[in-house]
PDB file of C-alpha atoms in Angstrom:
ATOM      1  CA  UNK A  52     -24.847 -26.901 -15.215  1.00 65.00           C
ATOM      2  CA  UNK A  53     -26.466 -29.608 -16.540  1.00 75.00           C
ATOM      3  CA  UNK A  54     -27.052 -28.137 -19.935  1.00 80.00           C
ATOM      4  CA  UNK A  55     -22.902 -27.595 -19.978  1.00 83.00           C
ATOM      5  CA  UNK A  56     -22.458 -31.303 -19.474  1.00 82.00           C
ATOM      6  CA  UNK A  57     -24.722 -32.710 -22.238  1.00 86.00           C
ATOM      7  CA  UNK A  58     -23.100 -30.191 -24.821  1.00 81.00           C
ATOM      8  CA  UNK A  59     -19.520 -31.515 -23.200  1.00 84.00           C
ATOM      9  CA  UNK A  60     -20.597 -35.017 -23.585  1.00 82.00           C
ATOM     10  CA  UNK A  61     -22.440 -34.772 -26.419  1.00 84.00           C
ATOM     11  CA  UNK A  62     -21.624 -37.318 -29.671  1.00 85.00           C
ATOM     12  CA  UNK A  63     -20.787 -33.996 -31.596  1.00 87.00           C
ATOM     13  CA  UNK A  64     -18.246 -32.147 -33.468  1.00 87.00           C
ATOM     14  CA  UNK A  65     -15.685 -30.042 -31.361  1.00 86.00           C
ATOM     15  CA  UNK A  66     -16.758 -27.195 -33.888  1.00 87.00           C
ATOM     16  CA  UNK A  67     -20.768 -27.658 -32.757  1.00 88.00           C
ATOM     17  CA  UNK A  68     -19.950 -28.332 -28.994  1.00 85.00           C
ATOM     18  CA  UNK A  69     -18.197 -24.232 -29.349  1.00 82.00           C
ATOM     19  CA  UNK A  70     -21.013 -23.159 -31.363  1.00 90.00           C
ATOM     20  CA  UNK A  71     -23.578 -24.753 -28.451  1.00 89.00           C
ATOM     21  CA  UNK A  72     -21.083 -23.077 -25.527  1.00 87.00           C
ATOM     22  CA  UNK A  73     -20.611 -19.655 -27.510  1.00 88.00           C
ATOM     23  CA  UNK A  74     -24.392 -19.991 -27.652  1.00 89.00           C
ATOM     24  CA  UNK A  75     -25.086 -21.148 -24.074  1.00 86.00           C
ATOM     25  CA  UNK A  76     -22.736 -19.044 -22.330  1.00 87.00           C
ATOM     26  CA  UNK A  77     -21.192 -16.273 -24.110  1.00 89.00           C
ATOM     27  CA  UNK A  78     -17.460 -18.772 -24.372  1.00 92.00           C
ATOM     28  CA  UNK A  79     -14.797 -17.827 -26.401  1.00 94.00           C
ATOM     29  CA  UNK A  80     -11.630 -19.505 -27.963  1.00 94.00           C
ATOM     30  CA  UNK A  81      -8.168 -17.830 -27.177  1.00 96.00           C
ATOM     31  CA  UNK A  82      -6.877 -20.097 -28.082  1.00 96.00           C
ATOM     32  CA  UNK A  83      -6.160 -23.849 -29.472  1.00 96.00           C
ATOM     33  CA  UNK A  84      -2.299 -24.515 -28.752  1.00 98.00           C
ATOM     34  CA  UNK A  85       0.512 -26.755 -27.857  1.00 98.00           C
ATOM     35  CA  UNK A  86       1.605 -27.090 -24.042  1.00 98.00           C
ATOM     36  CA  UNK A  87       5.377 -26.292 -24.558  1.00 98.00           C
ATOM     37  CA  UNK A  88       6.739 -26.291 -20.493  1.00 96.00           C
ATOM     38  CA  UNK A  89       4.554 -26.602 -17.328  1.00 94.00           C
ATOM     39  CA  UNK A  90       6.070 -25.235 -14.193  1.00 91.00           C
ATOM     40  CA  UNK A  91       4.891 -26.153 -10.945  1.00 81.00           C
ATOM     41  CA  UNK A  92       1.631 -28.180 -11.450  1.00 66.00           C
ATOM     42  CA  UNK A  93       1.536 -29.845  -8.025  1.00 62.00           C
ATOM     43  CA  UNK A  94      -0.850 -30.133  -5.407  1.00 61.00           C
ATOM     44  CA  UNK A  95      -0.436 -29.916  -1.479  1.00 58.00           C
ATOM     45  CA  UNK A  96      -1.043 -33.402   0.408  1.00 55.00           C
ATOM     46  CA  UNK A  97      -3.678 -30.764   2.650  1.00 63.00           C
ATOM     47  CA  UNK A  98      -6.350 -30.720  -0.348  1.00 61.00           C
ATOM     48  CA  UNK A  99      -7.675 -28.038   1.831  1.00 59.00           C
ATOM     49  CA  UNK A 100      -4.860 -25.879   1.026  1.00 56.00           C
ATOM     50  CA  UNK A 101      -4.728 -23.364  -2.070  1.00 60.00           C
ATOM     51  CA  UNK A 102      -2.467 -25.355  -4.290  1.00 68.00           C
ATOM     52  CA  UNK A 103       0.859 -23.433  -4.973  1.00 76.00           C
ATOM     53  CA  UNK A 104       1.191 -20.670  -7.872  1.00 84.00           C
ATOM     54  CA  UNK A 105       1.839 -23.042 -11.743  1.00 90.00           C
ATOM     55  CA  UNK A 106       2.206 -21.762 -15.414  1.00 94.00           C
ATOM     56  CA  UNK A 107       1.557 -23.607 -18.379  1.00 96.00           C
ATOM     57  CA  UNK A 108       2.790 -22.280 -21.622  1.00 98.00           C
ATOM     58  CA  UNK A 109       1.499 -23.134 -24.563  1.00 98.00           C
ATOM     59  CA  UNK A 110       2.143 -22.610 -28.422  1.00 98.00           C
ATOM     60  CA  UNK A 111      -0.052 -21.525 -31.096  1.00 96.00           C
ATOM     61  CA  UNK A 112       1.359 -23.625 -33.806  1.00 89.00           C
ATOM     62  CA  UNK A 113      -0.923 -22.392 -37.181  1.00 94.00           C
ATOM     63  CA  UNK A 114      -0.033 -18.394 -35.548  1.00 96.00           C
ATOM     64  CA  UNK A 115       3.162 -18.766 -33.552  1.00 97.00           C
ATOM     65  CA  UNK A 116       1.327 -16.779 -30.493  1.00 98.00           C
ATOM     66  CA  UNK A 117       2.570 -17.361 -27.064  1.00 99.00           C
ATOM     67  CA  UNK A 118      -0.331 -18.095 -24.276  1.00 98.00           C
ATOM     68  CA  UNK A 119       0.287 -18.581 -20.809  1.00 98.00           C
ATOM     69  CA  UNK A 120      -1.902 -19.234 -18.401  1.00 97.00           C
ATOM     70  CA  UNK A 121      -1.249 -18.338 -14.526  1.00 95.00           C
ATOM     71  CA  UNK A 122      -2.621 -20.917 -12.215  1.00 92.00           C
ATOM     72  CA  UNK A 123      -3.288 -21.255  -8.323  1.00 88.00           C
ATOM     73  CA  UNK A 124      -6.558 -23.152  -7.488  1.00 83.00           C
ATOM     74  CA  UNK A 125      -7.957 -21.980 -10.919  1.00 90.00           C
ATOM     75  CA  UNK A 126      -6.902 -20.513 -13.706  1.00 95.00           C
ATOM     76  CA  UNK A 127      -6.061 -16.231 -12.757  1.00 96.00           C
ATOM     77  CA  UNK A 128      -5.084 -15.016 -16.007  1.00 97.00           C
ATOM     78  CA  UNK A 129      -4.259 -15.466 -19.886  1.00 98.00           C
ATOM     79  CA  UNK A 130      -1.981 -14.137 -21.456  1.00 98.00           C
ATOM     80  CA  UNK A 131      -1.375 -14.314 -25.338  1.00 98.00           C
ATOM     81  CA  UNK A 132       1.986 -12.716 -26.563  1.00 98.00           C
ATOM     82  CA  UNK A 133       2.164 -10.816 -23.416  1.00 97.00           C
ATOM     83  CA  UNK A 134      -1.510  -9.254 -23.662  1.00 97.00           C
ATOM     84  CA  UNK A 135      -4.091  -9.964 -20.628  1.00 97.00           C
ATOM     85  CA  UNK A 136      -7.013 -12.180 -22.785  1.00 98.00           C
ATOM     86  CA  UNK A 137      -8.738 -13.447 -19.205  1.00 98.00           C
ATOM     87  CA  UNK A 138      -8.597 -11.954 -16.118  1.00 97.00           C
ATOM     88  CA  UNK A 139     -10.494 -13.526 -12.912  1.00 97.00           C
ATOM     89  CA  UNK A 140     -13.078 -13.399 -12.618  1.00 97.00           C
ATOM     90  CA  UNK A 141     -13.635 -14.126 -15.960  1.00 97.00           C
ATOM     91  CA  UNK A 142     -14.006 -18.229 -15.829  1.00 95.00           C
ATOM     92  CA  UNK A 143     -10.964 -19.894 -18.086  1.00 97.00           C
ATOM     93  CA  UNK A 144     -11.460 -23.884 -19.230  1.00 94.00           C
ATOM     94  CA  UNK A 145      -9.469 -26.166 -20.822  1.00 96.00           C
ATOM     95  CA  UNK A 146     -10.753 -28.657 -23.798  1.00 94.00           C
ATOM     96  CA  UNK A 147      -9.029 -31.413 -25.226  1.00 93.00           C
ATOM     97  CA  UNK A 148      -9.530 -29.988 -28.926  1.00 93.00           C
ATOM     98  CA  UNK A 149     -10.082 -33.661 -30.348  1.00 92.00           C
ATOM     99  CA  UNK A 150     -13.170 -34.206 -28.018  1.00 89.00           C
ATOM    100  CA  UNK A 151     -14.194 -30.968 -26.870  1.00 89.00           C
ATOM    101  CA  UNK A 152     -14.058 -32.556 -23.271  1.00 90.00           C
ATOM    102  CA  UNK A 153     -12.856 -31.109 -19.755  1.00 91.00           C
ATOM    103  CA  UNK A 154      -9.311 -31.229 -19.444  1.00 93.00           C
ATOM    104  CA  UNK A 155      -8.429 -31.038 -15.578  1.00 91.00           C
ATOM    105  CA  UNK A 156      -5.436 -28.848 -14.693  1.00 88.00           C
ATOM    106  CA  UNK A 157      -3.776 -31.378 -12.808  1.00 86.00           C
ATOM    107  CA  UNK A 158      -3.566 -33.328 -16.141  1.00 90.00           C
ATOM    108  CA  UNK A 159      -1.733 -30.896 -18.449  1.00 93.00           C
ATOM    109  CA  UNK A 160       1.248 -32.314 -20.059  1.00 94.00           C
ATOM    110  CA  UNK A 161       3.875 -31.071 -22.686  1.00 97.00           C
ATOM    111  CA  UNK A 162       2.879 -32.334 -26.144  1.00 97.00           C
ATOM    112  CA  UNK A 163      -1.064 -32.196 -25.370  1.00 97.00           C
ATOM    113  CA  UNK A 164      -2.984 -29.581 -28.022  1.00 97.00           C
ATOM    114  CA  UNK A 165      -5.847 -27.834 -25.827  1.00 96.00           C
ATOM    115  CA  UNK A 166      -8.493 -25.279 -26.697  1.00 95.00           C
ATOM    116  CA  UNK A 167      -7.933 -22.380 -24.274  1.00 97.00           C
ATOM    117  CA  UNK A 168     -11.539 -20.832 -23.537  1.00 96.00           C
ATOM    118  CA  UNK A 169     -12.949 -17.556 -22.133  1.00 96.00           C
ATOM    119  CA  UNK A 170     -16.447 -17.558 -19.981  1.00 94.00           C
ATOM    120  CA  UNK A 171     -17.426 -14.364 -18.472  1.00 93.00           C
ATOM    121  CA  UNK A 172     -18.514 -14.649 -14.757  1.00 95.00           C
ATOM    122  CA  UNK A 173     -21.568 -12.783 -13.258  1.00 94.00           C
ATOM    123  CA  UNK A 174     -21.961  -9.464 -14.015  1.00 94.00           C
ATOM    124  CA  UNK A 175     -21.364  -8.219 -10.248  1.00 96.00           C
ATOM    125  CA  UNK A 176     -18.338  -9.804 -10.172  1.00 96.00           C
ATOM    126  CA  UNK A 177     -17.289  -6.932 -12.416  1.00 95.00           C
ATOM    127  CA  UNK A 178     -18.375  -4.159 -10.138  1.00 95.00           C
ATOM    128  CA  UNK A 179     -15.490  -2.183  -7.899  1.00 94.00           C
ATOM    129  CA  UNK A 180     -16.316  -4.321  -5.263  1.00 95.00           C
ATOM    130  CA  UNK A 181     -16.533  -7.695  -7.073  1.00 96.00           C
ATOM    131  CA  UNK A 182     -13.190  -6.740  -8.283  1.00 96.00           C
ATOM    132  CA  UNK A 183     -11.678  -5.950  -5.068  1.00 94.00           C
ATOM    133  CA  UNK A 184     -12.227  -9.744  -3.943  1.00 95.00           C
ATOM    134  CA  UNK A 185     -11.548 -11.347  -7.592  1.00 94.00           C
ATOM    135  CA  UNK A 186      -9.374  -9.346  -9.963  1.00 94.00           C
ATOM    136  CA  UNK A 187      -5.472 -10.864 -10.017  1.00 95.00           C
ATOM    137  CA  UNK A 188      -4.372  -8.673  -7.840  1.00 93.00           C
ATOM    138  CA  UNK A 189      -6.679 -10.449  -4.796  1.00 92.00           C
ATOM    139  CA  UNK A 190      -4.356 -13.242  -5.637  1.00 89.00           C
ATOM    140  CA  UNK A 191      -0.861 -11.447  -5.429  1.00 90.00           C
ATOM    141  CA  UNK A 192      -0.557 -10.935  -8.925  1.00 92.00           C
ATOM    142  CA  UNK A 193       0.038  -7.397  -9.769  1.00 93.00           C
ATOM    143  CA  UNK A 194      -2.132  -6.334 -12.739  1.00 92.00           C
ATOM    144  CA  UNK A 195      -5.496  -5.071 -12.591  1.00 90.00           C
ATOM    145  CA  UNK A 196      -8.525  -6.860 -14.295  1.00 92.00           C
ATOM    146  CA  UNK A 197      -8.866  -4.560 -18.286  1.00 91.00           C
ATOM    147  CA  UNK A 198     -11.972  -3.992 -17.480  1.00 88.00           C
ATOM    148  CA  UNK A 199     -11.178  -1.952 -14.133  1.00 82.00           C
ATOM    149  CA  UNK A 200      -8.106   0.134 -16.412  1.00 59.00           C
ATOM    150  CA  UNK A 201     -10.733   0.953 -19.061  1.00 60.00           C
ATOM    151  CA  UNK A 202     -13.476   2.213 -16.247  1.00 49.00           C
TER     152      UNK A 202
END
């Protein structure tokens, strides 16, 4: 964890802090796009209460793709033009694409341009039972994680 942190806060390029994280942990862009409409981004006053099911959708502007991202707690899934591109448990951040720093999901707002990234999880979380407890549909969300259709 700490390695993460001093690439995040490193005085680097975006472009080197992906190259260090690609590197480091296997990440991978889906995407750098425009939040277009955020639905539902609100927490409970309980903070010890799953916050309630949110979308953002975003806007690829250089290839006109479509992402959307499907959010309770964390982010579940990815979606770009319709096709799953993360799945829990696969581990989806947010970066503000000027500094290649965290962007919290509370914080999305229309207008901001964010690098959409892809970290796989451990590899047991990948397993039939890992999936049982983590794939969308463990979170009400009816599609199976593509790596559990392709098994």
């Amino acid at each position: 964890m700490i390695r993460i942190g001093e690439i995040l806060d490193g005085e680097t390029s975006v472009g080197r802090k992906f190259q260090q994280l690609a590197e480091f942990l296997g990440a991978t862009r889906i995407a750098r796009a425009r939040v277009s409409h955020v639905e539902g981004l609100s927490r409970p006053s309980d903070l010890g209460l799953p916050a309630l099911p949110s979308s953002v959708t975003l806007v690829d502007e250089r290839s006109g793709q479509i992402i959307r991202l499907e959010i309770q707690n964390e982010i579940l899934l990815a979606l770009v033009d319709g096709a799953i591109a993360a799945a829990v448990p696969d581990i989806v951040s947010l970066l503000n694409s000027e500094h290649g720093t965290v962007v919290n999901i509370d914080d999305v707002r229309v207008g901001d341009v964010i690098d959409v990234l892809k970290i796989k999880a451990a590899a047991q979380w990948y397993s039939e039972a890992g999936l049982d407890l983590a794939e969308p549909k463990a979170f009400g969300i009816p599609i199976e994680h593509p790596r559990r259709q392709h098994a």
